[in-house]
Amino acid sequence: MTETFVDGNALAGSLREVFAVDLTEAVGVCAGCGRRGPLAELRLYARAPGLVGRCVGCDGVLLRIVAGSGRSWVDLRGLSVLEVPTVG
Ligand SMILES: [Zn+2]
């Protein structure tokens, strides 16, 4: 039986297209309450070791971003979907 998958390197083009845009225009769906809205509407807490974005509907944590030493860590587990506008 022949496997029908390729390795993760095949994601390069798609991920570059998704993450090279202004993500404040992206629309997220809260995994907790299902609220759908632009990331620009999140309640953002910046007085933490990183940035914490909370849902305006249920106050659940939708995303966390920590930057340091030439890299960033992004936790999006509070979003069930992230809809990103792409060029083209
Ligand atoms: Zn919510």
Short mmCIF file of N, CA and C and ligand atoms in Angstrom, two decimals:
data_model
loop_
_atom_site.label_atom_id
_atom_site.label_comp_id
_atom_site.label_asym_id
_atom_site.label_seq_id
_atom_site.Cartn_x
_atom_site.Cartn_y
_atom_site.Cartn_z
N MET A 1 0.85 -1.19 0.00
CA MET A 1 0.00 0.00 0.00
C MET A 1 0.89 1.24 0.00
N THR A 2 0.57 2.20 -0.84
CA THR A 2 1.34 3.43 -0.97
C THR A 2 0.76 4.50 -0.05
N GLU A 3 1.65 5.13 0.74
CA GLU A 3 1.19 6.22 1.60
C GLU A 3 0.86 7.43 0.74
N THR A 4 -0.11 8.22 1.15
CA THR A 4 -0.56 9.35 0.35
C THR A 4 -0.28 10.69 1.01
N PHE A 5 0.78 10.75 1.82
CA PHE A 5 1.12 12.03 2.44
C PHE A 5 2.54 12.42 2.07
N VAL A 6 2.83 13.71 2.29
CA VAL A 6 4.18 14.22 2.10
C VAL A 6 4.62 14.81 3.44
N ASP A 7 5.90 15.17 3.56
CA ASP A 7 6.32 15.73 4.85
C ASP A 7 5.90 17.20 4.98
N GLY A 8 6.07 17.75 6.18
CA GLY A 8 5.61 19.08 6.50
C GLY A 8 6.26 20.20 5.70
N ASN A 9 7.35 19.92 5.01
CA ASN A 9 7.96 20.96 4.18
C ASN A 9 7.00 21.46 3.11
N ALA A 10 6.04 20.65 2.75
CA ALA A 10 5.07 21.05 1.73
C ALA A 10 4.15 22.17 2.23
N LEU A 11 4.18 22.45 3.53
CA LEU A 11 3.37 23.55 4.09
C LEU A 11 3.97 24.92 3.85
N ALA A 12 5.23 24.97 3.45
CA ALA A 12 5.97 26.24 3.40
C ALA A 12 5.22 27.35 2.67
N GLY A 13 4.76 27.10 1.48
CA GLY A 13 4.09 28.14 0.69
C GLY A 13 2.79 28.60 1.33
N SER A 14 1.99 27.65 1.78
CA SER A 14 0.70 28.00 2.39
C SER A 14 0.89 28.77 3.69
N LEU A 15 1.82 28.35 4.53
CA LEU A 15 2.03 29.05 5.80
C LEU A 15 2.60 30.44 5.58
N ARG A 16 3.49 30.57 4.59
CA ARG A 16 4.04 31.89 4.29
C ARG A 16 2.92 32.84 3.87
N GLU A 17 1.99 32.34 3.09
CA GLU A 17 0.87 33.16 2.62
C GLU A 17 -0.03 33.57 3.79
N VAL A 18 -0.25 32.66 4.74
CA VAL A 18 -1.14 32.93 5.86
C VAL A 18 -0.50 33.86 6.89
N PHE A 19 0.78 33.63 7.22
CA PHE A 19 1.40 34.38 8.30
C PHE A 19 2.12 35.64 7.86
N ALA A 20 2.09 35.97 6.58
CA ALA A 20 2.75 37.18 6.10
C ALA A 20 1.79 38.35 5.96
N VAL A 21 0.61 38.22 6.54
CA VAL A 21 -0.39 39.29 6.43
C VAL A 21 -0.61 39.91 7.80
N ASP A 22 -1.30 41.03 7.83
CA ASP A 22 -1.66 41.68 9.09
C ASP A 22 -2.76 40.85 9.76
N LEU A 23 -2.40 40.15 10.82
CA LEU A 23 -3.35 39.23 11.44
C LEU A 23 -4.42 39.93 12.27
N THR A 24 -4.30 41.25 12.46
CA THR A 24 -5.39 41.93 13.16
C THR A 24 -6.66 41.92 12.30
N GLU A 25 -6.48 41.69 10.99
CA GLU A 25 -7.63 41.58 10.10
C GLU A 25 -8.22 40.18 10.11
N ALA A 26 -7.50 39.24 10.71
CA ALA A 26 -7.99 37.87 10.76
C ALA A 26 -9.21 37.78 11.67
N VAL A 27 -10.06 36.83 11.39
CA VAL A 27 -11.27 36.60 12.19
C VAL A 27 -11.10 35.28 12.94
N GLY A 28 -11.31 35.32 14.24
CA GLY A 28 -11.17 34.12 15.05
C GLY A 28 -12.50 33.66 15.60
N VAL A 29 -12.59 32.36 15.84
CA VAL A 29 -13.77 31.78 16.49
C VAL A 29 -13.32 31.22 17.83
N CYS A 30 -13.96 31.70 18.90
CA CYS A 30 -13.62 31.27 20.25
C CYS A 30 -14.01 29.80 20.45
N ALA A 31 -13.05 29.01 20.94
CA ALA A 31 -13.33 27.60 21.20
C ALA A 31 -14.27 27.43 22.39
N GLY A 32 -14.35 28.45 23.25
CA GLY A 32 -15.19 28.35 24.43
C GLY A 32 -16.65 28.67 24.18
N CYS A 33 -16.93 29.84 23.58
CA CYS A 33 -18.31 30.29 23.43
C CYS A 33 -18.77 30.36 21.98
N GLY A 34 -17.85 30.20 21.04
CA GLY A 34 -18.23 30.22 19.63
C GLY A 34 -18.33 31.60 19.02
N ARG A 35 -18.02 32.64 19.81
CA ARG A 35 -18.09 33.99 19.27
C ARG A 35 -17.09 34.13 18.13
N ARG A 36 -17.52 34.82 17.07
CA ARG A 36 -16.69 35.02 15.89
C ARG A 36 -16.44 36.51 15.74
N GLY A 37 -15.15 36.91 15.59
CA GLY A 37 -14.86 38.32 15.42
C GLY A 37 -13.41 38.56 15.10
N PRO A 38 -13.09 39.77 14.64
CA PRO A 38 -11.72 40.12 14.30
C PRO A 38 -10.80 40.08 15.51
N LEU A 39 -9.55 39.68 15.32
CA LEU A 39 -8.59 39.66 16.42
C LEU A 39 -8.39 41.05 16.99
N ALA A 40 -8.60 42.08 16.19
CA ALA A 40 -8.43 43.45 16.66
C ALA A 40 -9.42 43.79 17.78
N GLU A 41 -10.49 43.02 17.93
CA GLU A 41 -11.48 43.27 18.98
C GLU A 41 -11.16 42.58 20.30
N LEU A 42 -10.11 41.76 20.34
CA LEU A 42 -9.79 41.04 21.57
C LEU A 42 -9.45 42.00 22.69
N ARG A 43 -9.66 41.55 23.91
CA ARG A 43 -9.14 42.27 25.08
C ARG A 43 -7.70 41.81 25.23
N LEU A 44 -6.77 42.73 25.02
CA LEU A 44 -5.36 42.36 25.04
C LEU A 44 -4.70 42.80 26.34
N TYR A 45 -4.08 41.86 27.01
CA TYR A 45 -3.37 42.13 28.26
C TYR A 45 -1.88 42.06 27.95
N ALA A 46 -1.22 43.20 28.11
CA ALA A 46 0.19 43.28 27.72
C ALA A 46 1.14 43.35 28.90
N ARG A 47 0.60 43.38 30.12
CA ARG A 47 1.46 43.44 31.31
C ARG A 47 1.74 42.04 31.85
N ALA A 48 2.09 41.16 31.00
CA ALA A 48 2.42 39.79 31.36
C ALA A 48 3.78 39.50 30.71
N PRO A 49 4.35 38.34 30.93
CA PRO A 49 5.59 38.01 30.22
C PRO A 49 5.43 38.06 28.70
N GLY A 50 4.21 37.98 28.24
CA GLY A 50 3.92 38.09 26.80
C GLY A 50 2.60 38.81 26.63
N LEU A 51 1.97 38.60 25.50
CA LEU A 51 0.65 39.17 25.23
C LEU A 51 -0.40 38.09 25.39
N VAL A 52 -1.50 38.46 26.03
CA VAL A 52 -2.60 37.52 26.22
C VAL A 52 -3.85 38.18 25.65
N GLY A 53 -4.49 37.51 24.69
CA GLY A 53 -5.72 38.02 24.09
C GLY A 53 -6.92 37.23 24.59
N ARG A 54 -7.91 37.94 25.14
CA ARG A 54 -9.09 37.27 25.69
C ARG A 54 -10.34 37.61 24.88
N CYS A 55 -11.26 36.67 24.86
CA CYS A 55 -12.54 36.81 24.15
C CYS A 55 -13.40 37.87 24.83
N VAL A 56 -14.03 38.73 24.04
CA VAL A 56 -14.92 39.73 24.62
C VAL A 56 -16.26 39.13 25.00
N GLY A 57 -16.54 37.92 24.54
CA GLY A 57 -17.79 37.27 24.86
C GLY A 57 -17.76 36.49 26.16
N CYS A 58 -16.68 35.72 26.39
CA CYS A 58 -16.65 34.84 27.56
C CYS A 58 -15.39 35.01 28.41
N ASP A 59 -14.51 35.90 28.00
CA ASP A 59 -13.26 36.19 28.70
C ASP A 59 -12.25 35.02 28.64
N GLY A 60 -12.52 34.03 27.82
CA GLY A 60 -11.56 32.93 27.66
C GLY A 60 -10.28 33.39 26.97
N VAL A 61 -9.18 32.74 27.28
CA VAL A 61 -7.90 33.06 26.63
C VAL A 61 -7.91 32.48 25.23
N LEU A 62 -7.80 33.35 24.23
CA LEU A 62 -7.80 32.89 22.84
C LEU A 62 -6.39 32.72 22.31
N LEU A 63 -5.49 33.61 22.71
CA LEU A 63 -4.13 33.49 22.21
C LEU A 63 -3.13 34.05 23.20
N ARG A 64 -1.94 33.52 23.11
CA ARG A 64 -0.80 34.00 23.90
C ARG A 64 0.41 34.08 22.97
N ILE A 65 1.17 35.16 23.12
CA ILE A 65 2.37 35.33 22.32
C ILE A 65 3.50 35.78 23.24
N VAL A 66 4.58 35.05 23.21
CA VAL A 66 5.76 35.40 23.99
C VAL A 66 6.94 35.48 23.02
N ALA A 67 7.69 36.58 23.11
CA ALA A 67 8.83 36.75 22.23
C ALA A 67 10.11 36.83 23.04
N GLY A 68 11.18 36.31 22.48
CA GLY A 68 12.48 36.41 23.14
C GLY A 68 13.54 35.63 22.40
N SER A 69 14.77 36.07 22.53
CA SER A 69 15.92 35.37 21.96
C SER A 69 15.74 35.00 20.49
N GLY A 70 15.25 35.96 19.69
CA GLY A 70 15.17 35.75 18.25
C GLY A 70 14.07 34.79 17.80
N ARG A 71 13.11 34.52 18.66
CA ARG A 71 11.99 33.67 18.27
C ARG A 71 10.76 34.03 19.07
N SER A 72 9.62 33.55 18.62
CA SER A 72 8.36 33.79 19.32
C SER A 72 7.62 32.47 19.50
N TRP A 73 6.86 32.42 20.57
CA TRP A 73 6.01 31.26 20.85
C TRP A 73 4.57 31.73 20.77
N VAL A 74 3.77 31.04 19.99
CA VAL A 74 2.38 31.43 19.77
C VAL A 74 1.47 30.28 20.19
N ASP A 75 0.55 30.57 21.09
CA ASP A 75 -0.41 29.58 21.56
C ASP A 75 -1.80 30.03 21.12
N LEU A 76 -2.40 29.30 20.22
CA LEU A 76 -3.72 29.65 19.68
C LEU A 76 -4.79 28.66 20.11
N ARG A 77 -4.54 27.91 21.16
CA ARG A 77 -5.46 26.82 21.49
C ARG A 77 -6.86 27.29 21.87
N GLY A 78 -7.01 28.58 22.20
CA GLY A 78 -8.34 29.08 22.54
C GLY A 78 -9.19 29.41 21.33
N LEU A 79 -8.60 29.31 20.14
CA LEU A 79 -9.34 29.56 18.91
C LEU A 79 -9.67 28.23 18.24
N SER A 80 -10.93 28.04 17.87
CA SER A 80 -11.26 26.82 17.13
C SER A 80 -10.97 27.00 15.66
N VAL A 81 -11.04 28.25 15.18
CA VAL A 81 -10.76 28.56 13.78
C VAL A 81 -10.12 29.94 13.71
N LEU A 82 -9.18 30.10 12.81
CA LEU A 82 -8.61 31.42 12.51
C LEU A 82 -8.73 31.62 11.01
N GLU A 83 -9.54 32.59 10.63
CA GLU A 83 -9.78 32.89 9.21
C GLU A 83 -8.89 34.06 8.82
N VAL A 84 -7.96 33.83 7.90
CA VAL A 84 -6.96 34.83 7.55
C VAL A 84 -7.17 35.28 6.11
N PRO A 85 -7.34 36.59 5.90
CA PRO A 85 -7.46 37.08 4.52
C PRO A 85 -6.11 36.94 3.82
N THR A 86 -6.12 36.44 2.61
CA THR A 86 -4.88 36.28 1.84
C THR A 86 -4.96 37.12 0.57
N VAL A 87 -3.82 37.39 0.02
CA VAL A 87 -3.75 38.18 -1.20
C VAL A 87 -4.09 37.28 -2.39
N GLY A 88 -4.88 37.79 -3.28
CA GLY A 88 -5.16 37.05 -4.51
C GLY A 88 -6.42 36.34 -4.56
ZN ZN B 1 -15.55 33.25 23.97
#
